[in-house]
Structure formats: structure tokens, C-alpha cells
Amino acid sequence: MSSVTESKEPEPIAPPQSRITPGASLKRFSEKVTTRSGWFGDYDYAWLCTPTLPFGRGKQTLPPFYALDADLPLILAMASGLQHALAMLAGLITPPIIFASTLNLDSERSSYMISASLITCGILSLVQMSRLKLFDKYYLGTGLISVVGTSFATLSTANAIFDAMYNDGTCPSTTAADGTVTRGACPDAYGKLLGTSLICSFLEIFMSFIPPRVLKRIFPPMVTGRTGTVILMIGASLIGSSGIPNWGGGSNDCANSPTSGFFQLCPNINAPRPLPWGSPEFIGLGFLSFVSIILTEMFGSPFLKNISIIVGLAIGCIFAGGFGYIDGSSIKTAPAITFLWVHTFKIGVYPPAILPMFAVYISLAMEAIGDITATSEVSRLPVDGEEFDSRIQGGVLSDGIGGFLSALFTVSPLSVFAQNNGVIAITRCANRGAGRWCCFFLILFGILGKISGVFLAIPNPVLGGVTTFLFANVAVSGIRVLSYNNFNRRERFILAAALSFGIGDLLVPTIFTHLFDGVDNPSKGLQGLFDSITIILSTPFLAAGVIAVILNLILPQESTTEEVIEEVAEPDTEAQVIKD
């Protein structure tokens, strides 16, 4: 139920066309900081903050649309930048929290990983928004409000890589008499992920110099990371591996303990109120956060709707704190101020992870093409032509270089996010000035170490209730992209074959665990190859993507009988009208 029943579309505010001299630039800056117009402009801030009431208010004029390089009021630039940062926040902090939990890292390292992620995302987002000309027709960056963050494709693959490291003894684990397996802390596993990512990033850098039209022919919409098959499997696998387990109390060892004769308390025995996994108290906390997101969407203002995930986290934490479920030790131990390299990880290479990470970078490049296209559309910019192709090329190149630099910054591979496109659509502000303020707030949130301590203190059920919705939103994005395809028999066949492996992996994740057990005394290199294949086949979105790519290459392109029947069954409308 929206309070806006009819709206008038104002003209977009275009950037000034005249050349600005240094003197004129100084004068404009002085006017901007000393006048009310420079601070506030004519934007309808009341509309942005007014809740959606269950009854309409008649006609309402929407705020003006601020184009890419328009002259933006300072307050609007800061407010819109803050909203972009808050809308991205949950997606940016979730991967480091999950990485730290999977590897059982201490709160000090975990807090640092969150801070490093926010700082790196802010820095590399500035690069992505810059659109620096390199040579000829090649650029670095999109020149759009393209915020980067750890891709969920990386998160899903990293979980499989970490599992392989615990299974082959790279990371320590102990098995109790009752069969319970307890994983030890393994910061070196994260270092090996960073080192492997650093090497594999050169693949995406190379891909950025391939014309986008060629990439689209090699990886058509049915099979690439920018389309539904892969995105659907990423979202679905993360719901099962992280979202729902955290909702029940934790995605760590407590979720895997035997259910009869022994209960391991979640999240651990030292928690303020430890309970068995799946306890009603945990389910209730997660459900409260989940419902808060729904209520915000129903009754929240345009500003709140864009940060509904943060609202869900905040309300869940308020109730969890009131009932004694929050452990504040991470907040106390977190430094007041922090930055990159306060903690470091031993960089290494895990050979079995090389092939899976190559597949991840191919997926990231294709995902970037789709995200940049969506951002261009919502920013009212053309989505074809030479300029658009240069934005694609610059964005993919920045993604690849970002993967290299992020590893040096102790952060897993980053990619262009599309979550902030909703902010552009609702606030009607596609201006890069707002994007730069977004980067400023992300870096600020990262430097203020106590903020990372607060994020780390979020109880697992609250985090699970929110991330389940977040990951489901990723899956829905995949379904939405799939709906754009014209499904003929060939495409349905490819999708069915790909989902056979993807959904099979999702429901029975251990099916390929013993695939190469029958090979006696393989060499170290051969064993590494076997492990790489096992990781790929055990990761739902990678398995589905590989099958789809192979079938797309070997199945012939041809018109099917069904297509001919459809064309005959739907005669040309204009010809029919003339005949009548």
C-alpha cells in the first residue's frame, strides 16, 4: 500500500555544459558551502523520510532526478551516500563474518576482517567510480555509482575450499569419541585463499580486454554468471550452508552435532545463553528480524525501505540484548581506530583451489557485465554503443585489478554489487558525488573499529534471520534474470541438465566426496587435480555453470519444431487487422 497514487515526472537535472575554470570552480565551491541552495537544493526530503501509510495522499510530485554529473546539494549528496553505504552494509559484512566463523578465528581477527572489508570496499569503489582513461579506448572503472563488495560467488566457493583444507589436514580438526568433529582455528587457510585469488585475478584482467560482444557470445545469457542459473544456485546454496544454520543457532560445529544422546550448545558453551541448535528461542529471534524486514517494506519510508536489512538487524539486536543473548566481549576488545594490515595473514597458494577460483573469476566478470548494465539502466544511460562497451570494459578491468589489490589488502575477491541500484531508483539520485560520499562512509565505518565489534556481536539467530532473506533475494534475482530468456527446447534442456547437478549438490553435498578414493597412491600433482575437480563438483553454482557452458558449446543451434509451431500459432497481429 503506497502513499503515492499518482506522480508527476520532473525533468532530470543535467550537468552543466560550460567549461569550468579554476576561478569559476572556486566561486562555485564558495557558493555551495555558504548558501542554502548549495546545501539543500530543491529536493523533497520530507518525501524521502515519510512512512508509507495505509491510506493514500493523492497526487505527489517526485523529487527531481539527479544525473551522473549534475550539481548536487551537499546534504542530498551526504544523505544519499549514507543510504548507499547502509544499503550495502549487510552484504559487505556478511562474508567476513562467515569466513571467520567457518575458520573459527578469534574475535580480534574477526573484527579486523570486517574492518578491512569495509575499508577496501570504500577504496576500490572509488576506483570503480572514477573511469580513468588508460590508452586508446580502454578505461579503468565504470564511471557509475558502482559499489564493490565480496561476491557471494566467492563466499560459496570459499566454503568448499575451506572444507577441503580441513579434510586433507591443511587445517587442524579433532574427532571426539562420540563422532563429533571439532575444527580448530585456521588463519592460514584464509591466507591461502588470498594468495590463490591474487594469482587467478589475472584471468579477469585478461578478459577485460576482450570485446564485451565476444564475451557474450562465449558465455550467452543462459549459462553465465550474469544470468539466473548460476545466481539462483549461489543464493540457494548460501541459504542452506549459512542462512538457515545461523538462524538455528550457528553454522559452526554445533549445527552438525548428533541429535540423540548429545547436544552441543550454540553458539558455544561460553555464550551468554547457550542453547541446543534449533531451540525455539533462537528460531524466535531470527523470525523477529525476518518479520521486521517485511514490516519495514510495508510501512517504512523510502529511506528505510532501502536499508530494511539494517533495520532487521537493529531490531533483532535490541531484543536479543534485552533478553541477554549478546556477548559484548567483541566490542570491548575491538580497537577504537583501526586500518589495513593491523593484522596480516600468511599468503600462500592452495593448488586444488586454482581451478575453482578461475571459474569464480569468470563468473565475476560475467556478473559485472550484468550489474553494470543494470546500473546504467537505472542511471538513465544508454546500454549499448561504444560508450557503454567502454564502461563494461573498464568495470571488468577494475574488478580484476580489485581482486589482485584486495588480496594484498587482506580481503577476499571483490566484485561490482547491484544492491545499490534500488537506492538509485528510489532516491532518484545517480550522481557520482553521492557515490563518493558512500565510499567515505564505508571507509569511516571500517576505521572505527568498535563498529566492527558491534557487527561481530550480532547473535547468530539474528544474523541468520536477516541473511536468509538476503540470500533468498539473490536466488530471486536469478529467477528474475531467467524469466527474461526465451525458453526454447534447447535452452530448457541446458537449464535442466545444469540444475540436475546444482540442485543435486545442494540437497546431497557429500555425493562427490569419495569420487577418487579408488585411485591408489596418486602423485601430489594428480591428487591436487582430483581435489580441484571435487571442489568444483561439490560447489552447486560451479557444477551447474560448468555443465551449462559445455552443453551450450556442443548442442547445435537450430530452430525446433516447437518454435515453428509457436510462430504459426501466433499470426502477425498487424496483418490480421488489415485482413479483418
XYZ file of C-alpha atoms in Angstrom:
580
model
C 0.000 0.000 0.000
C 1.758 3.096 -1.160
C 1.081 6.653 -0.191
C 1.854 7.742 -3.769
C -1.148 7.178 -6.012
C -0.075 9.443 -8.850
C 3.113 11.304 -9.513
C 4.447 13.834 -11.936
C 7.798 13.108 -13.561
C 10.100 16.127 -13.259
C 12.808 16.839 -15.767
C 16.201 15.371 -14.855
C 18.854 17.784 -13.701
C 21.623 17.685 -16.273
C 25.266 18.515 -15.697
C 26.489 21.978 -16.657
C 27.878 22.089 -20.182
C 30.265 25.005 -19.938
C 33.916 24.544 -19.209
C 34.789 25.370 -15.598
C 37.957 27.394 -14.988
C 39.843 27.183 -11.653
C 38.471 30.593 -10.640
C 34.915 29.630 -11.504
C 35.338 26.334 -9.674
C 36.440 28.153 -6.509
C 33.475 30.503 -6.804
C 31.041 27.601 -7.201
C 32.527 25.867 -4.169
C 32.146 29.046 -2.114
C 28.506 29.408 -3.177
C 27.793 25.771 -2.410
C 29.053 25.905 1.188
C 27.694 29.360 2.023
C 24.173 29.293 0.529
C 21.037 27.406 1.464
C 20.610 26.296 -2.149
C 24.106 24.827 -2.139
C 23.371 22.824 0.988
C 19.746 21.739 0.433
C 18.702 22.446 -3.174
C 15.043 21.781 -4.024
C 14.932 18.094 -3.094
C 11.836 16.862 -1.199
C 13.461 15.485 1.946
C 10.050 15.046 3.607
C 9.076 12.578 0.870
C 12.270 10.613 1.477
C 11.564 10.242 5.210
C 7.752 9.957 5.266
C 6.473 6.472 6.190
C 4.074 4.639 3.921
C 0.623 4.978 5.477
C -2.284 2.591 4.844
C -4.177 5.353 3.068
C -3.211 7.483 0.085
C -2.351 11.175 -0.022
C -3.426 11.891 -3.563
C -1.075 13.413 -6.088
C 2.545 13.823 -5.158
C 5.427 15.252 -7.145
C 8.528 13.092 -7.046
C 11.899 14.714 -6.401
C 13.978 15.642 -9.452
C 16.316 13.070 -10.982
C 19.980 13.949 -10.479
C 22.065 12.704 -13.403
C 25.586 11.323 -13.286
C 27.478 14.635 -13.156
C 24.727 17.004 -12.023
C 25.385 19.727 -9.454
C 24.228 18.003 -6.266
C 23.270 19.776 -2.994
C 25.646 18.844 -0.168
C 23.000 17.497 2.222
C 21.462 15.361 -0.512
C 24.894 14.074 -1.547
C 25.700 13.088 2.044
C 22.236 11.630 2.751
C 22.158 9.631 -0.472
C 25.750 8.478 0.055
C 24.910 7.324 3.585
C 21.908 5.423 2.279
C 24.029 3.705 -0.370
C 26.518 2.722 2.358
C 23.805 1.423 4.702
C 22.062 -0.479 1.896
C 25.347 -2.205 1.053
C 26.415 -2.776 4.657
C 24.781 -6.157 5.314
C 26.162 -7.597 2.077
C 29.652 -6.286 2.876
C 29.938 -7.531 6.465
C 28.319 -10.945 5.938
C 31.200 -12.645 4.024
C 33.971 -11.793 6.546
C 31.710 -12.846 9.425
C 31.042 -16.188 7.704
C 34.720 -16.661 6.787
C 35.776 -16.023 10.385
C 33.105 -18.353 11.752
C 33.986 -21.149 9.305
C 37.679 -20.945 10.232
C 36.958 -20.478 13.978
C 39.046 -17.323 14.191
C 39.225 -15.297 17.414
C 37.204 -12.116 17.838
C 40.233 -9.871 17.340
C 40.995 -11.241 13.872
C 37.314 -11.487 13.016
C 36.747 -7.830 13.898
C 39.749 -6.844 11.790
C 38.424 -8.792 8.791
C 35.163 -6.824 8.918
C 37.023 -3.505 9.157
C 39.399 -4.434 6.335
C 36.462 -5.428 4.145
C 34.700 -2.079 4.651
C 37.850 -0.015 4.095
C 38.855 -1.954 0.982
C 35.336 -1.776 -0.460
C 35.361 2.003 0.011
C 38.778 2.444 -1.621
C 38.158 0.150 -4.594
C 34.654 1.570 -5.108
C 36.303 4.971 -5.617
C 38.459 3.373 -8.323
C 35.421 1.741 -9.926
C 33.535 5.073 -10.000
C 36.479 7.025 -11.429
C 36.531 5.899 -15.109
C 40.205 6.708 -15.707
C 41.300 6.644 -19.352
C 44.311 4.387 -19.871
C 45.047 4.313 -23.616
C 43.154 4.214 -26.887
C 39.581 3.166 -25.978
C 40.432 1.426 -22.718
C 39.372 2.683 -19.277
C 39.649 1.749 -15.627
C 36.294 1.880 -13.847
C 32.693 2.354 -14.946
C 32.178 5.997 -14.023
C 28.851 4.989 -12.407
C 27.819 4.533 -8.775
C 29.292 1.035 -8.815
C 29.920 -0.125 -5.263
C 32.065 -3.238 -4.893
C 31.992 -5.952 -2.256
C 32.800 -9.619 -1.678
C 30.759 -11.567 -4.201
C 28.559 -14.324 -2.843
C 30.059 -16.495 -5.601
C 33.395 -16.177 -3.792
C 31.731 -16.929 -0.461
C 30.107 -20.116 -1.715
C 33.331 -21.392 -3.320
C 35.488 -20.441 -0.323
C 33.322 -22.586 1.950
C 34.023 -25.612 -0.264
C 37.752 -24.780 -0.339
C 37.884 -24.476 3.463
C 36.075 -27.819 3.808
C 38.712 -29.406 1.569
C 41.513 -27.922 3.698
C 40.040 -29.417 6.874
C 39.520 -32.766 5.175
C 43.076 -33.090 3.829
C 44.766 -31.975 7.046
C 45.821 -28.498 5.914
C 43.701 -27.174 8.783
C 43.524 -28.873 12.216
C 40.464 -30.753 13.450
C 39.764 -33.275 16.229
C 37.251 -36.106 16.393
C 35.666 -36.940 19.750
C 34.661 -40.432 20.903
C 31.031 -39.766 20.024
C 31.966 -38.858 16.454
C 31.717 -35.105 16.845
C 34.291 -33.291 14.707
C 35.632 -30.015 16.092
C 37.521 -27.716 13.772
C 40.442 -25.701 15.084
C 41.336 -22.130 14.187
C 42.969 -21.923 10.760
C 44.008 -18.392 9.739
C 46.474 -19.873 7.231
C 43.533 -21.194 5.208
C 42.363 -17.620 4.671
C 45.903 -16.648 3.650
C 45.961 -19.440 1.059
C 42.593 -18.250 -0.283
C 44.034 -14.744 -0.663
C 47.190 -15.977 -2.397
C 45.276 -18.188 -4.806
C 42.875 -15.345 -5.540
C 45.781 -12.993 -6.224
C 47.137 -15.304 -8.935
C 43.769 -16.092 -10.511
C 42.782 -12.399 -10.736
C 44.930 -12.074 -13.874
C 42.329 -14.125 -15.750
C 39.671 -11.421 -15.262
C 42.203 -8.710 -16.107
C 42.847 -10.518 -19.397
C 39.105 -10.922 -20.024
C 38.582 -7.159 -19.672
C 40.442 -6.598 -22.947
C 38.150 -8.985 -24.845
C 35.290 -7.054 -26.506
C 32.051 -7.414 -24.494
C 30.207 -8.698 -27.561
C 32.693 -11.562 -27.837
C 32.264 -12.400 -24.144
C 28.507 -12.511 -24.578
C 28.882 -14.944 -27.468
C 31.202 -17.201 -25.474
C 29.030 -17.026 -22.365
C 25.435 -16.451 -23.512
C 22.702 -15.406 -21.071
C 21.574 -18.936 -20.229
C 24.893 -20.010 -18.745
C 26.903 -17.040 -17.487
C 27.247 -15.624 -14.012
C 25.212 -12.619 -15.049
C 22.180 -14.819 -15.534
C 19.837 -16.870 -13.472
C 21.290 -20.376 -13.466
C 24.417 -19.511 -11.516
C 22.888 -16.719 -9.421
C 19.981 -18.959 -8.421
C 22.336 -21.704 -7.238
C 24.553 -19.214 -5.335
C 21.597 -17.872 -3.371
C 20.080 -21.298 -2.721
C 23.372 -22.844 -1.565
C 24.092 -19.972 0.838
C 20.650 -20.317 2.403
C 21.420 -23.947 3.214
C 25.067 -23.539 4.221
C 24.856 -20.309 6.215
C 21.452 -18.615 6.454
C 19.280 -21.344 7.990
C 22.075 -22.900 10.136
C 22.779 -19.500 11.696
C 19.063 -18.967 12.223
C 19.013 -22.179 14.250
C 21.904 -21.043 16.453
C 25.104 -21.277 14.407
C 26.606 -22.594 11.186
C 29.659 -23.928 13.027
C 30.184 -27.329 14.658
C 27.103 -27.033 16.867
C 24.810 -27.389 13.857
C 26.463 -30.702 12.916
C 26.429 -32.407 16.304
C 24.468 -35.651 16.858
C 20.799 -35.125 17.646
C 20.395 -38.024 20.078
C 22.221 -38.619 23.342
C 24.319 -35.457 22.991
C 23.616 -31.803 22.350
C 26.385 -29.317 21.650
C 25.372 -25.887 22.883
C 25.224 -22.995 20.423
C 26.984 -20.866 19.528
C 29.375 -22.303 22.168
C 29.461 -23.267 25.842
C 30.770 -19.825 26.822
C 27.918 -17.875 25.202
C 25.716 -15.703 27.484
C 22.732 -18.037 26.980
C 23.906 -21.244 25.239
C 21.144 -23.481 23.915
C 20.908 -26.546 21.660
C 20.781 -25.854 17.946
C 17.240 -25.186 16.718
C 15.891 -24.097 20.108
C 12.644 -22.080 19.942
C 14.401 -19.069 21.467
C 16.827 -18.980 18.562
C 14.094 -19.516 15.988
C 12.070 -16.701 17.560
C 14.942 -14.214 17.446
C 15.585 -14.924 13.767
C 11.879 -14.733 12.975
C 11.626 -11.346 14.706
C 14.380 -9.959 12.469
C 12.756 -11.520 9.408
C 9.342 -10.004 10.192
C 10.961 -6.610 10.832
C 12.165 -6.595 7.227
C 8.623 -7.318 5.992
C 7.063 -4.591 8.159
C 9.670 -2.082 7.001
C 8.788 -2.857 3.400
C 5.083 -2.390 4.190
C 5.167 0.798 6.240
C 8.687 2.245 6.041
C 9.715 5.475 4.327
C 11.653 5.319 1.048
C 14.836 5.799 3.084
C 14.071 2.906 5.452
C 12.952 0.565 2.676
C 16.407 0.745 1.154
C 18.027 -0.246 4.460
C 15.444 -2.801 5.587
C 18.233 -5.354 6.203
C 19.908 -2.991 8.671
C 16.519 -2.318 10.317
C 16.033 -6.067 10.760
C 19.491 -6.428 12.315
C 18.923 -3.462 14.639
C 15.520 -4.626 15.925
C 16.760 -8.194 16.364
C 19.796 -6.991 18.319
C 17.674 -4.762 20.547
C 15.513 -7.691 21.622
C 18.465 -10.078 21.817
C 20.320 -7.639 24.057
C 17.283 -7.152 26.269
C 16.998 -10.892 26.856
C 20.723 -11.410 27.431
C 21.788 -13.135 24.195
C 24.534 -10.675 23.229
C 28.148 -11.170 24.233
C 29.782 -7.749 24.338
C 33.364 -9.035 24.521
C 33.976 -8.373 20.815
C 33.002 -4.732 21.315
C 35.306 -4.349 24.327
C 38.288 -5.959 22.612
C 37.823 -4.130 19.304
C 40.165 -1.151 18.870
C 38.724 2.340 18.707
C 40.628 3.054 15.484
C 41.999 0.522 13.011
C 43.179 0.252 9.418
C 44.541 -2.234 6.910
C 47.443 -4.535 7.831
C 46.883 -4.211 11.585
C 46.616 -7.999 11.282
C 48.025 -9.976 8.397
C 47.636 -13.491 7.033
C 50.390 -15.696 5.694
C 49.922 -15.560 1.930
C 50.131 -18.916 0.210
C 48.688 -20.889 -2.678
C 46.373 -23.876 -2.319
C 46.761 -25.735 -5.657
C 43.376 -27.533 -5.564
C 41.691 -24.104 -5.306
C 43.214 -22.714 -8.520
C 40.693 -24.185 -10.977
C 37.677 -23.297 -8.793
C 38.957 -19.718 -8.382
C 39.463 -19.415 -12.146
C 35.794 -20.385 -12.512
C 34.875 -17.809 -9.855
C 36.659 -15.017 -11.730
C 34.897 -15.942 -14.970
C 31.632 -15.767 -13.039
C 32.619 -12.398 -11.526
C 33.365 -10.945 -14.956
C 30.004 -12.049 -16.324
C 28.236 -10.902 -13.170
C 29.914 -7.496 -13.527
C 28.552 -7.149 -17.081
C 25.010 -7.717 -15.828
C 25.402 -5.424 -12.805
C 26.906 -2.587 -14.859
C 24.088 -2.932 -17.383
C 21.506 -2.679 -14.605
C 23.243 0.346 -13.073
C 23.386 2.070 -16.467
C 19.665 1.475 -16.982
C 18.630 2.827 -13.597
C 21.007 5.791 -14.102
C 19.206 6.587 -17.387
C 22.282 5.998 -19.508
C 22.446 4.037 -22.788
C 23.003 0.281 -22.533
C 24.528 -0.130 -25.968
C 27.036 1.628 -28.130
C 30.705 2.485 -27.812
C 30.433 4.380 -24.528
C 28.528 1.546 -22.838
C 31.049 -1.022 -24.079
C 33.856 1.079 -22.603
C 32.037 1.128 -19.247
C 31.779 -2.671 -19.384
C 35.478 -2.978 -20.255
C 36.523 -0.535 -17.533
C 34.320 -2.209 -14.949
C 35.625 -5.708 -15.649
C 39.233 -4.444 -15.616
C 38.647 -2.674 -12.307
C 37.094 -5.901 -10.984
C 40.186 -7.901 -11.948
C 42.650 -5.374 -10.551
C 40.429 -5.133 -7.478
C 40.772 -8.891 -6.979
C 44.555 -8.517 -7.053
C 44.670 -5.492 -4.732
C 42.055 -6.824 -2.317
C 44.238 -9.880 -1.672
C 47.099 -7.532 -0.786
C 44.642 -5.638 1.442
C 43.820 -8.965 3.239
C 40.325 -9.095 1.735
C 38.810 -11.835 -0.457
C 37.985 -11.057 -4.138
C 35.635 -8.137 -4.700
C 33.102 -7.590 -7.451
C 30.572 -4.988 -8.544
C 27.408 -5.162 -6.453
C 23.952 -4.336 -7.804
C 22.173 -3.994 -4.440
C 22.535 -0.222 -4.504
C 20.540 0.078 -7.740
C 17.372 0.159 -5.660
C 18.738 3.206 -3.867
C 19.294 4.985 -7.190
C 15.782 4.103 -8.352
C 14.023 5.303 -5.199
C 16.112 8.357 -4.268
C 16.360 9.319 -7.970
C 19.994 10.208 -7.461
C 22.524 8.602 -9.837
C 25.163 11.225 -9.123
C 28.785 10.257 -8.559
C 29.020 12.861 -5.805
C 26.689 10.673 -3.748
C 28.817 7.665 -4.681
C 31.960 9.327 -3.327
C 30.192 10.084 -0.054
C 29.171 6.414 0.062
C 32.841 5.453 -0.193
C 33.698 7.953 2.547
C 31.155 6.406 4.928
C 32.311 2.852 4.148
C 35.927 3.760 4.896
C 34.833 5.599 8.056
C 32.810 2.597 9.276
C 35.867 0.419 8.719
C 38.309 2.728 10.502
C 36.050 2.975 13.557
C 36.947 -0.441 14.952
C 34.173 -0.506 17.526
C 31.632 -0.659 14.704
C 33.160 -3.936 13.543
C 32.966 -5.178 17.136
C 29.254 -4.371 17.141
C 28.706 -6.312 13.916
C 30.621 -9.259 15.338
C 28.433 -9.238 18.456
C 25.251 -9.824 16.429
C 23.784 -13.139 17.666
C 23.786 -15.933 15.100
C 19.974 -16.303 15.018
C 19.523 -12.585 14.288
C 22.182 -12.762 11.583
C 20.591 -15.932 10.193
C 17.097 -14.456 10.017
C 18.435 -11.498 8.045
C 20.927 -13.295 5.797
C 18.369 -15.964 4.891
C 16.286 -13.168 3.387
C 19.399 -11.616 1.823
C 20.470 -14.887 0.189
C 16.905 -15.644 -0.906
C 16.896 -12.238 -2.577
C 19.976 -13.342 -4.522
C 18.142 -16.503 -5.625
C 15.105 -14.457 -6.677
C 17.399 -12.236 -8.747
C 18.496 -15.378 -10.571
C 14.893 -16.392 -11.211
C 14.125 -12.875 -12.460
C 17.008 -12.975 -14.935
C 15.969 -16.436 -16.116
C 12.492 -15.083 -16.845
C 13.981 -12.747 -19.469
C 15.143 -15.688 -21.587
C 13.088 -17.016 -24.465
C 12.924 -20.669 -23.452
C 13.049 -22.892 -26.490
C 13.639 -26.627 -26.217
C 17.446 -26.297 -26.360
C 17.617 -23.756 -23.543
C 15.235 -25.757 -21.363
C 17.419 -28.822 -21.898
C 20.594 -26.928 -20.897
C 18.931 -25.462 -17.814
C 17.540 -28.828 -16.725
C 20.927 -30.522 -17.086
C 22.698 -27.737 -15.196
C 20.177 -27.744 -12.362
C 20.436 -31.537 -12.117
C 23.966 -31.128 -10.816
C 23.347 -27.847 -8.987
C 20.285 -28.930 -7.029
C 21.743 -32.413 -6.535
C 24.823 -30.890 -4.906
C 22.610 -28.669 -2.809
C 20.492 -31.500 -1.433
C 23.244 -34.142 -1.112
C 26.504 -32.171 -0.700
C 28.638 -35.252 0.054
C 27.915 -37.167 -3.147
C 31.315 -36.432 -4.747
C 33.390 -36.717 -1.568
C 34.725 -40.195 -2.380
C 34.817 -39.845 -6.155
C 38.574 -40.585 -6.463
C 39.082 -42.842 -3.446
C 39.690 -45.826 -5.752
C 42.888 -44.303 -7.192
C 45.885 -45.882 -5.434
C 48.805 -43.674 -4.387
C 48.252 -40.747 -6.750
C 51.104 -38.285 -7.182
C 50.915 -34.944 -5.427
C 50.014 -33.140 -8.639
C 47.364 -35.697 -9.587
C 45.877 -35.526 -6.102
C 45.695 -31.750 -6.419
C 43.805 -32.136 -9.696
C 41.409 -34.605 -8.077
C 40.812 -32.176 -5.218
C 40.150 -29.326 -7.674
C 37.579 -31.401 -9.550
C 35.948 -32.433 -6.267
C 35.672 -28.798 -5.131
C 34.098 -27.762 -8.435
C 31.628 -30.657 -8.461
C 30.778 -30.087 -4.780
C 30.004 -26.380 -5.277
C 26.441 -26.097 -6.655
C 26.855 -22.972 -8.753
C 30.204 -24.088 -10.223
C 28.874 -27.531 -11.142
C 25.767 -26.029 -12.742
C 27.805 -23.403 -14.599
C 30.335 -25.888 -15.997
C 27.617 -28.222 -17.265
C 25.731 -25.318 -18.852
C 28.839 -23.977 -20.626
C 29.786 -27.419 -22.006
C 26.288 -28.156 -23.274
C 25.993 -24.706 -24.820
C 29.151 -25.403 -26.828
C 28.239 -28.900 -28.054
C 24.471 -28.675 -28.629
C 23.658 -27.388 -32.131
C 21.805 -24.112 -32.626
C 18.713 -24.821 -34.679
C 15.051 -23.971 -34.936
C 12.957 -26.604 -33.255
C 9.565 -27.875 -34.311
C 8.106 -26.266 -31.228
C 9.362 -22.817 -32.305
C 7.830 -23.256 -35.755
C 4.513 -24.284 -34.216
C 4.577 -21.242 -31.921
C 5.216 -18.922 -34.879
C 2.320 -20.448 -36.836
C 0.019 -20.365 -33.810
C 0.664 -16.634 -33.273
C -0.038 -14.872 -36.622
C 1.175 -11.354 -37.244
C -1.255 -9.035 -35.431
C -0.985 -6.165 -37.935
C -1.627 -8.446 -40.905
C -4.643 -9.933 -39.147
C -6.100 -6.470 -38.502
C -5.665 -5.476 -42.163
C -7.318 -8.715 -43.273
C -10.283 -8.139 -40.964
